[in-house]
Amino acid sequence: MPKNLTYTAPSFKTCILENTFSGIYIKMNNKAFISELSQRLGYTLDDTQKMVNTVIDSMNDAFIGGDVVSIPKFGTFEVKKRLERIVVNPGTKQRMLVPPKLVLNFKPIAAIKEKLKNGGQA
């Protein structure tokens, strides 16, 4: 690991990992995800956590800068602006103005879309 990088620890709540052999989806928390990733990569838990945090921090910086983040064989993350719109409360029929806001959009690659469409089967 490069020594000149600083690390912070934003934690993400859960992650979905796919077992490619059995097609089973496993919901795991940050600790389990880091443990699995460190075993697969052959790094220590601490180094793996630092690497994941570095990737997440870099992605956050890109999103704040309005950049698109593309991950090969996975998909593309992009910050988009949702326009101001009028919504109607169905109970009171009152019209309300929803202000514009920035949202994070993810577009998976075609292979992932197709796999999801087929219920997880390749």
Tab-separated table of N, CA and C in Angstrom:
chain	number	residue	atom	x	y	z
A	1	MET	N	0.840	-1.178	0.000
A	1	MET	CA	0.000	0.000	0.000
A	1	MET	C	0.887	1.244	0.000
A	2	PRO	N	0.509	2.268	-0.781
A	2	PRO	CA	1.278	3.508	-0.765
A	2	PRO	C	1.221	4.150	0.610
A	3	LYS	N	2.330	4.684	1.069
A	3	LYS	CA	2.411	5.261	2.414
A	3	LYS	C	1.895	6.692	2.465
A	4	ASN	N	1.789	7.389	1.332
A	4	ASN	CA	1.433	8.793	1.338
A	4	ASN	C	-0.066	9.058	1.296
A	5	LEU	N	-0.881	8.022	1.313
A	5	LEU	CA	-2.326	8.213	1.280
A	5	LEU	C	-2.876	8.325	2.690
A	6	THR	N	-3.883	9.173	2.869
A	6	THR	CA	-4.564	9.248	4.151
A	6	THR	C	-5.883	8.519	4.026
A	7	TYR	N	-6.296	7.903	5.071
A	7	TYR	CA	-7.496	7.080	5.034
A	7	TYR	C	-8.502	7.572	6.063
A	8	THR	N	-9.755	7.611	5.663
A	8	THR	CA	-10.846	7.848	6.602
A	8	THR	C	-11.730	6.622	6.543
A	9	ALA	N	-12.635	6.502	7.468
A	9	ALA	CA	-13.401	5.268	7.551
A	9	ALA	C	-14.901	5.472	7.378
A	10	PRO	N	-15.362	5.856	6.182
A	10	PRO	CA	-16.806	5.850	5.984
A	10	PRO	C	-17.245	4.403	5.850
A	11	SER	N	-18.227	3.996	6.601
A	11	SER	CA	-18.646	2.601	6.506
A	11	SER	C	-19.934	2.516	5.714
A	12	PHE	N	-20.042	1.490	4.913
A	12	PHE	CA	-21.289	1.263	4.222
A	12	PHE	C	-21.983	0.135	4.947
A	13	LYS	N	-23.309	0.221	5.045
A	13	LYS	CA	-24.067	-0.663	5.920
A	13	LYS	C	-24.025	-2.123	5.476
A	14	THR	N	-24.461	-2.398	4.280
A	14	THR	CA	-24.469	-3.788	3.833
A	14	THR	C	-24.016	-3.857	2.392
A	15	CYS	N	-23.651	-5.025	1.980
A	15	CYS	CA	-23.212	-5.257	0.616
A	15	CYS	C	-23.744	-6.612	0.184
A	16	ILE	N	-24.064	-6.758	-1.082
A	16	ILE	CA	-24.521	-8.033	-1.611
A	16	ILE	C	-23.371	-8.640	-2.403
A	17	LEU	N	-22.974	-9.827	-2.032
A	17	LEU	CA	-21.945	-10.556	-2.763
A	17	LEU	C	-22.592	-11.750	-3.427
A	18	GLU	N	-22.137	-12.082	-4.591
A	18	GLU	CA	-22.697	-13.229	-5.293
A	18	GLU	C	-21.717	-14.379	-5.246
A	19	ASN	N	-22.204	-15.520	-4.836
A	19	ASN	CA	-21.401	-16.732	-4.901
A	19	ASN	C	-21.559	-17.251	-6.325
A	20	THR	N	-20.526	-17.126	-7.143
A	20	THR	CA	-20.646	-17.420	-8.574
A	20	THR	C	-20.854	-18.904	-8.858
A	21	PHE	N	-20.504	-19.768	-7.923
A	21	PHE	CA	-20.644	-21.191	-8.179
A	21	PHE	C	-22.066	-21.686	-7.930
A	22	SER	N	-22.697	-21.201	-6.879
A	22	SER	CA	-24.037	-21.694	-6.561
A	22	SER	C	-25.140	-20.713	-6.923
A	23	GLY	N	-24.792	-19.477	-7.301
A	23	GLY	CA	-25.802	-18.496	-7.667
A	23	GLY	C	-26.575	-17.975	-6.478
A	24	ILE	N	-26.056	-18.148	-5.257
A	24	ILE	CA	-26.731	-17.712	-4.041
A	24	ILE	C	-26.274	-16.296	-3.705
A	25	TYR	N	-27.219	-15.431	-3.367
A	25	TYR	CA	-26.884	-14.071	-2.965
A	25	TYR	C	-26.840	-14.012	-1.448
A	26	ILE	N	-25.780	-13.439	-0.923
A	26	ILE	CA	-25.569	-13.373	0.510
A	26	ILE	C	-25.533	-11.914	0.917
A	27	LYS	N	-26.366	-11.540	1.880
A	27	LYS	CA	-26.336	-10.181	2.397
A	27	LYS	C	-25.331	-10.154	3.530
A	28	MET	N	-24.363	-9.227	3.465
A	28	MET	CA	-23.346	-9.173	4.499
A	28	MET	C	-23.098	-7.741	4.940
A	29	ASN	N	-22.635	-7.604	6.162
A	29	ASN	CA	-22.293	-6.282	6.672
A	29	ASN	C	-20.853	-5.943	6.289
A	30	ASN	N	-20.401	-4.758	6.681
A	30	ASN	CA	-19.074	-4.281	6.307
A	30	ASN	C	-17.975	-5.226	6.788
A	31	LYS	N	-18.073	-5.716	8.019
A	31	LYS	CA	-17.044	-6.588	8.584
A	31	LYS	C	-16.932	-7.890	7.794
A	32	ALA	N	-18.061	-8.491	7.472
A	32	ALA	CA	-18.054	-9.742	6.707
A	32	ALA	C	-17.545	-9.508	5.287
A	33	PHE	N	-17.917	-8.382	4.686
A	33	PHE	CA	-17.460	-8.066	3.335
A	33	PHE	C	-15.945	-7.904	3.301
A	34	ILE	N	-15.395	-7.156	4.250
A	34	ILE	CA	-13.949	-6.939	4.308
A	34	ILE	C	-13.230	-8.260	4.559
A	35	SER	N	-13.775	-9.099	5.411
A	35	SER	CA	-13.177	-10.402	5.694
A	35	SER	C	-13.129	-11.269	4.436
A	36	GLU	N	-14.226	-11.337	3.710
A	36	GLU	CA	-14.290	-12.130	2.479
A	36	GLU	C	-13.327	-11.584	1.424
A	37	LEU	N	-13.320	-10.275	1.273
A	37	LEU	CA	-12.453	-9.641	0.285
A	37	LEU	C	-10.974	-9.850	0.626
A	38	SER	N	-10.625	-9.751	1.900
A	38	SER	CA	-9.224	-9.937	2.296
A	38	SER	C	-8.772	-11.370	2.044
A	39	GLN	N	-9.654	-12.332	2.260
A	39	GLN	CA	-9.309	-13.733	1.976
A	39	GLN	C	-9.093	-13.943	0.482
A	40	ARG	N	-9.967	-13.359	-0.333
A	40	ARG	CA	-9.844	-13.524	-1.786
A	40	ARG	C	-8.599	-12.840	-2.348
A	41	LEU	N	-8.220	-11.686	-1.764
A	41	LEU	CA	-7.090	-10.927	-2.282
A	41	LEU	C	-5.763	-11.287	-1.630
A	42	GLY	N	-5.817	-11.892	-0.445
A	42	GLY	CA	-4.585	-12.257	0.246
A	42	GLY	C	-3.960	-11.116	1.027
A	43	TYR	N	-4.729	-10.097	1.375
A	43	TYR	CA	-4.237	-8.979	2.179
A	43	TYR	C	-4.761	-9.117	3.606
A	44	THR	N	-4.176	-8.342	4.515
A	44	THR	CA	-4.679	-8.331	5.891
A	44	THR	C	-6.020	-7.602	5.926
A	45	LEU	N	-6.764	-7.801	7.021
A	45	LEU	CA	-8.055	-7.127	7.171
A	45	LEU	C	-7.878	-5.607	7.182
A	46	ASP	N	-6.837	-5.136	7.885
A	46	ASP	CA	-6.596	-3.699	7.981
A	46	ASP	C	-6.273	-3.093	6.615
A	47	ASP	N	-5.393	-3.749	5.860
A	47	ASP	CA	-5.042	-3.248	4.531
A	47	ASP	C	-6.250	-3.270	3.587
A	48	THR	N	-7.051	-4.311	3.679
A	48	THR	CA	-8.237	-4.422	2.827
A	48	THR	C	-9.228	-3.315	3.165
A	49	GLN	N	-9.437	-3.053	4.457
A	49	GLN	CA	-10.350	-1.977	4.871
A	49	GLN	C	-9.848	-0.634	4.352
A	50	LYS	N	-8.542	-0.403	4.418
A	50	LYS	CA	-7.964	0.853	3.930
A	50	LYS	C	-8.160	0.983	2.414
A	51	MET	N	-7.979	-0.126	1.683
A	51	MET	CA	-8.168	-0.084	0.226
A	51	MET	C	-9.616	0.235	-0.130
A	52	VAL	N	-10.557	-0.414	0.547
A	52	VAL	CA	-11.979	-0.172	0.278
A	52	VAL	C	-12.325	1.277	0.611
A	53	ASN	N	-11.834	1.768	1.741
A	53	ASN	CA	-12.099	3.158	2.127
A	53	ASN	C	-11.520	4.139	1.113
A	54	THR	N	-10.345	3.828	0.583
A	54	THR	CA	-9.720	4.684	-0.421
A	54	THR	C	-10.565	4.734	-1.688
A	55	VAL	N	-11.073	3.600	-2.119
A	55	VAL	CA	-11.930	3.552	-3.312
A	55	VAL	C	-13.202	4.351	-3.075
A	56	ILE	N	-13.821	4.156	-1.921
A	56	ILE	CA	-15.064	4.879	-1.606
A	56	ILE	C	-14.816	6.378	-1.515
A	57	ASP	N	-13.712	6.778	-0.870
A	57	ASP	CA	-13.380	8.202	-0.775
A	57	ASP	C	-13.147	8.804	-2.157
A	58	SER	N	-12.450	8.078	-3.011
A	58	SER	CA	-12.196	8.564	-4.368
A	58	SER	C	-13.499	8.711	-5.150
A	59	MET	N	-14.397	7.748	-4.981
A	59	MET	CA	-15.693	7.837	-5.658
A	59	MET	C	-16.481	9.032	-5.128
A	60	ASN	N	-16.477	9.227	-3.808
A	60	ASN	CA	-17.175	10.378	-3.219
A	60	ASN	C	-16.634	11.693	-3.769
A	61	ASP	N	-15.316	11.801	-3.867
A	61	ASP	CA	-14.705	13.025	-4.407
A	61	ASP	C	-15.140	13.256	-5.854
A	62	ALA	N	-15.204	12.170	-6.634
A	62	ALA	CA	-15.641	12.287	-8.026
A	62	ALA	C	-17.101	12.735	-8.104
A	63	PHE	N	-17.952	12.178	-7.241
A	63	PHE	CA	-19.371	12.561	-7.250
A	63	PHE	C	-19.535	14.024	-6.879
A	64	ILE	N	-18.792	14.480	-5.884
A	64	ILE	CA	-18.865	15.877	-5.471
A	64	ILE	C	-18.411	16.790	-6.604
A	65	GLY	N	-17.422	16.343	-7.366
A	65	GLY	CA	-16.935	17.119	-8.508
A	65	GLY	C	-17.810	17.011	-9.737
A	66	GLY	N	-18.867	16.189	-9.682
A	66	GLY	CA	-19.771	16.032	-10.814
A	66	GLY	C	-19.267	15.079	-11.875
A	67	ASP	N	-18.235	14.294	-11.552
A	67	ASP	CA	-17.665	13.356	-12.512
A	67	ASP	C	-18.447	12.039	-12.548
A	68	VAL	N	-18.315	11.341	-13.653
A	68	VAL	CA	-18.909	10.016	-13.824
A	68	VAL	C	-17.872	8.984	-13.394
A	69	VAL	N	-18.300	7.969	-12.628
A	69	VAL	CA	-17.402	6.903	-12.198
A	69	VAL	C	-17.837	5.623	-12.904
A	70	SER	N	-16.941	5.086	-13.715
A	70	SER	CA	-17.234	3.884	-14.486
A	70	SER	C	-16.346	2.752	-13.977
A	71	ILE	N	-16.959	1.620	-13.628
A	71	ILE	CA	-16.221	0.458	-13.156
A	71	ILE	C	-16.385	-0.643	-14.199
A	72	PRO	N	-15.282	-1.027	-14.867
A	72	PRO	CA	-15.372	-2.060	-15.908
A	72	PRO	C	-15.979	-3.358	-15.366
A	73	LYS	N	-16.780	-3.994	-16.181
A	73	LYS	CA	-17.463	-5.251	-15.868
A	73	LYS	C	-18.463	-5.107	-14.729
A	74	PHE	N	-18.858	-3.857	-14.381
A	74	PHE	CA	-19.838	-3.644	-13.317
A	74	PHE	C	-20.881	-2.614	-13.722
A	75	GLY	N	-20.465	-1.369	-13.957
A	75	GLY	CA	-21.431	-0.358	-14.344
A	75	GLY	C	-20.899	1.049	-14.160
A	76	THR	N	-21.815	2.023	-14.273
A	76	THR	CA	-21.452	3.431	-14.232
A	76	THR	C	-22.297	4.166	-13.201
A	77	PHE	N	-21.634	4.965	-12.373
A	77	PHE	CA	-22.300	5.830	-11.407
A	77	PHE	C	-22.228	7.251	-11.930
A	78	GLU	N	-23.351	7.969	-11.819
A	78	GLU	CA	-23.391	9.340	-12.313
A	78	GLU	C	-24.324	10.176	-11.445
A	79	VAL	N	-23.906	11.401	-11.142
A	79	VAL	CA	-24.753	12.328	-10.399
A	79	VAL	C	-25.639	13.046	-11.409
A	80	LYS	N	-26.946	12.985	-11.178
A	80	LYS	CA	-27.899	13.651	-12.066
A	80	LYS	C	-28.735	14.633	-11.267
A	81	LYS	N	-29.210	15.652	-11.956
A	81	LYS	CA	-30.061	16.647	-11.314
A	81	LYS	C	-31.520	16.325	-11.619
A	82	ARG	N	-32.302	16.134	-10.553
A	82	ARG	CA	-33.746	15.956	-10.729
A	82	ARG	C	-34.372	17.340	-10.728
A	83	LEU	N	-35.199	17.586	-11.700
A	83	LEU	CA	-35.810	18.904	-11.849
A	83	LEU	C	-36.901	19.136	-10.816
A	84	GLU	N	-37.203	20.407	-10.637
A	84	GLU	CA	-38.306	20.799	-9.771
A	84	GLU	C	-39.607	20.235	-10.351
A	85	ARG	N	-40.497	19.747	-9.483
A	85	ARG	CA	-41.746	19.170	-9.981
A	85	ARG	C	-42.875	19.398	-8.978
A	86	ILE	N	-44.085	19.220	-9.476
A	86	ILE	CA	-45.272	19.373	-8.639
A	86	ILE	C	-45.843	17.984	-8.372
A	87	VAL	N	-46.104	17.696	-7.101
A	87	VAL	CA	-46.718	16.425	-6.724
A	87	VAL	C	-48.048	16.719	-6.033
A	88	VAL	N	-48.921	15.719	-6.028
A	88	VAL	CA	-50.235	15.875	-5.414
A	88	VAL	C	-50.379	14.863	-4.287
A	89	ASN	N	-50.732	15.359	-3.091
A	89	ASN	CA	-51.000	14.481	-1.960
A	89	ASN	C	-52.334	13.790	-2.231
A	90	PRO	N	-52.371	12.460	-2.344
A	90	PRO	CA	-53.616	11.780	-2.697
A	90	PRO	C	-54.698	11.901	-1.629
A	91	GLY	N	-54.322	12.096	-0.379
A	91	GLY	CA	-55.321	12.209	0.688
A	91	GLY	C	-56.005	13.553	0.723
A	92	THR	N	-55.226	14.614	0.565
A	92	THR	CA	-55.779	15.961	0.673
A	92	THR	C	-55.953	16.645	-0.673
A	93	LYS	N	-55.414	16.049	-1.720
A	93	LYS	CA	-55.435	16.621	-3.078
A	93	LYS	C	-54.668	17.937	-3.155
A	94	GLN	N	-53.832	18.181	-2.153
A	94	GLN	CA	-53.038	19.407	-2.124
A	94	GLN	C	-51.820	19.247	-3.028
A	95	ARG	N	-51.560	20.278	-3.822
A	95	ARG	CA	-50.406	20.275	-4.719
A	95	ARG	C	-49.214	20.860	-3.975
A	96	MET	N	-48.060	20.207	-4.127
A	96	MET	CA	-46.845	20.679	-3.460
A	96	MET	C	-45.710	20.751	-4.474
A	97	LEU	N	-44.842	21.704	-4.265
A	97	LEU	CA	-43.686	21.877	-5.129
A	97	LEU	C	-42.491	21.167	-4.488
A	98	VAL	N	-41.894	20.235	-5.228
A	98	VAL	CA	-40.702	19.535	-4.764
A	98	VAL	C	-39.501	20.219	-5.415
A	99	PRO	N	-38.564	20.706	-4.617
A	99	PRO	CA	-37.422	21.434	-5.179
A	99	PRO	C	-36.472	20.512	-5.953
A	100	PRO	N	-35.652	21.081	-6.815
A	100	PRO	CA	-34.680	20.255	-7.546
A	100	PRO	C	-33.643	19.689	-6.579
A	101	LYS	N	-33.073	18.540	-6.942
A	101	LYS	CA	-32.037	17.948	-6.098
A	101	LYS	C	-31.113	17.088	-6.939
A	102	LEU	N	-29.957	16.788	-6.384
A	102	LEU	CA	-28.994	15.911	-7.034
A	102	LEU	C	-29.183	14.493	-6.511
A	103	VAL	N	-29.167	13.518	-7.420
A	103	VAL	CA	-29.315	12.113	-7.045
A	103	VAL	C	-28.202	11.308	-7.711
A	104	LEU	N	-27.827	10.211	-7.072
A	104	LEU	CA	-26.816	9.331	-7.626
A	104	LEU	C	-27.510	8.240	-8.426
A	105	ASN	N	-27.119	8.106	-9.678
A	105	ASN	CA	-27.726	7.127	-10.576
A	105	ASN	C	-26.700	6.037	-10.894
A	106	PHE	N	-27.144	4.783	-10.939
A	106	PHE	CA	-26.268	3.673	-11.303
A	106	PHE	C	-26.850	2.955	-12.506
A	107	LYS	N	-26.012	2.709	-13.489
A	107	LYS	CA	-26.425	1.969	-14.667
A	107	LYS	C	-25.525	0.745	-14.796
A	108	PRO	N	-26.067	-0.457	-14.527
A	108	PRO	CA	-25.240	-1.666	-14.625
A	108	PRO	C	-24.950	-2.014	-16.079
A	109	ILE	N	-23.903	-2.828	-16.288
A	109	ILE	CA	-23.593	-3.279	-17.641
A	109	ILE	C	-24.692	-4.219	-18.116
A	110	ALA	N	-24.749	-4.454	-19.414
A	110	ALA	CA	-25.803	-5.273	-20.013
A	110	ALA	C	-25.818	-6.694	-19.456
A	111	ALA	N	-24.660	-7.273	-19.170
A	111	ALA	CA	-24.600	-8.646	-18.660
A	111	ALA	C	-25.271	-8.765	-17.294
A	112	ILE	N	-25.086	-7.764	-16.442
A	112	ILE	CA	-25.734	-7.783	-15.120
A	112	ILE	C	-27.230	-7.590	-15.271
A	113	LYS	N	-27.642	-6.669	-16.139
A	113	LYS	CA	-29.078	-6.466	-16.387
A	113	LYS	C	-29.736	-7.762	-16.849
A	114	GLU	N	-29.083	-8.450	-17.779
A	114	GLU	CA	-29.632	-9.692	-18.323
A	114	GLU	C	-29.712	-10.767	-17.245
A	115	LYS	N	-28.682	-10.857	-16.423
A	115	LYS	CA	-28.675	-11.855	-15.343
A	115	LYS	C	-29.801	-11.586	-14.352
A	116	LEU	N	-30.017	-10.323	-14.002
A	116	LEU	CA	-31.109	-9.971	-13.090
A	116	LEU	C	-32.467	-10.250	-13.717
A	117	LYS	N	-32.561	-9.987	-15.000
A	117	LYS	CA	-33.821	-10.226	-15.713
A	117	LYS	C	-34.185	-11.704	-15.697
A	118	ASN	N	-33.157	-12.569	-15.714
A	118	ASN	CA	-33.367	-14.019	-15.726
A	118	ASN	C	-33.389	-14.607	-14.323
A	119	GLY	N	-33.579	-13.783	-13.314
A	119	GLY	CA	-33.680	-14.282	-11.943
A	119	GLY	C	-32.356	-14.726	-11.348
A	120	GLY	N	-31.244	-14.176	-11.809
A	120	GLY	CA	-29.942	-14.521	-11.266
A	120	GLY	C	-29.234	-15.639	-12.007
A	121	GLN	N	-29.879	-16.215	-13.007
A	121	GLN	CA	-29.255	-17.289	-13.769
A	121	GLN	C	-28.516	-16.708	-14.969
A	122	ALA	N	-27.361	-17.275	-15.257
A	122	ALA	CA	-26.532	-16.760	-16.362
A	122	ALA	C	-27.132	-17.037	-17.709
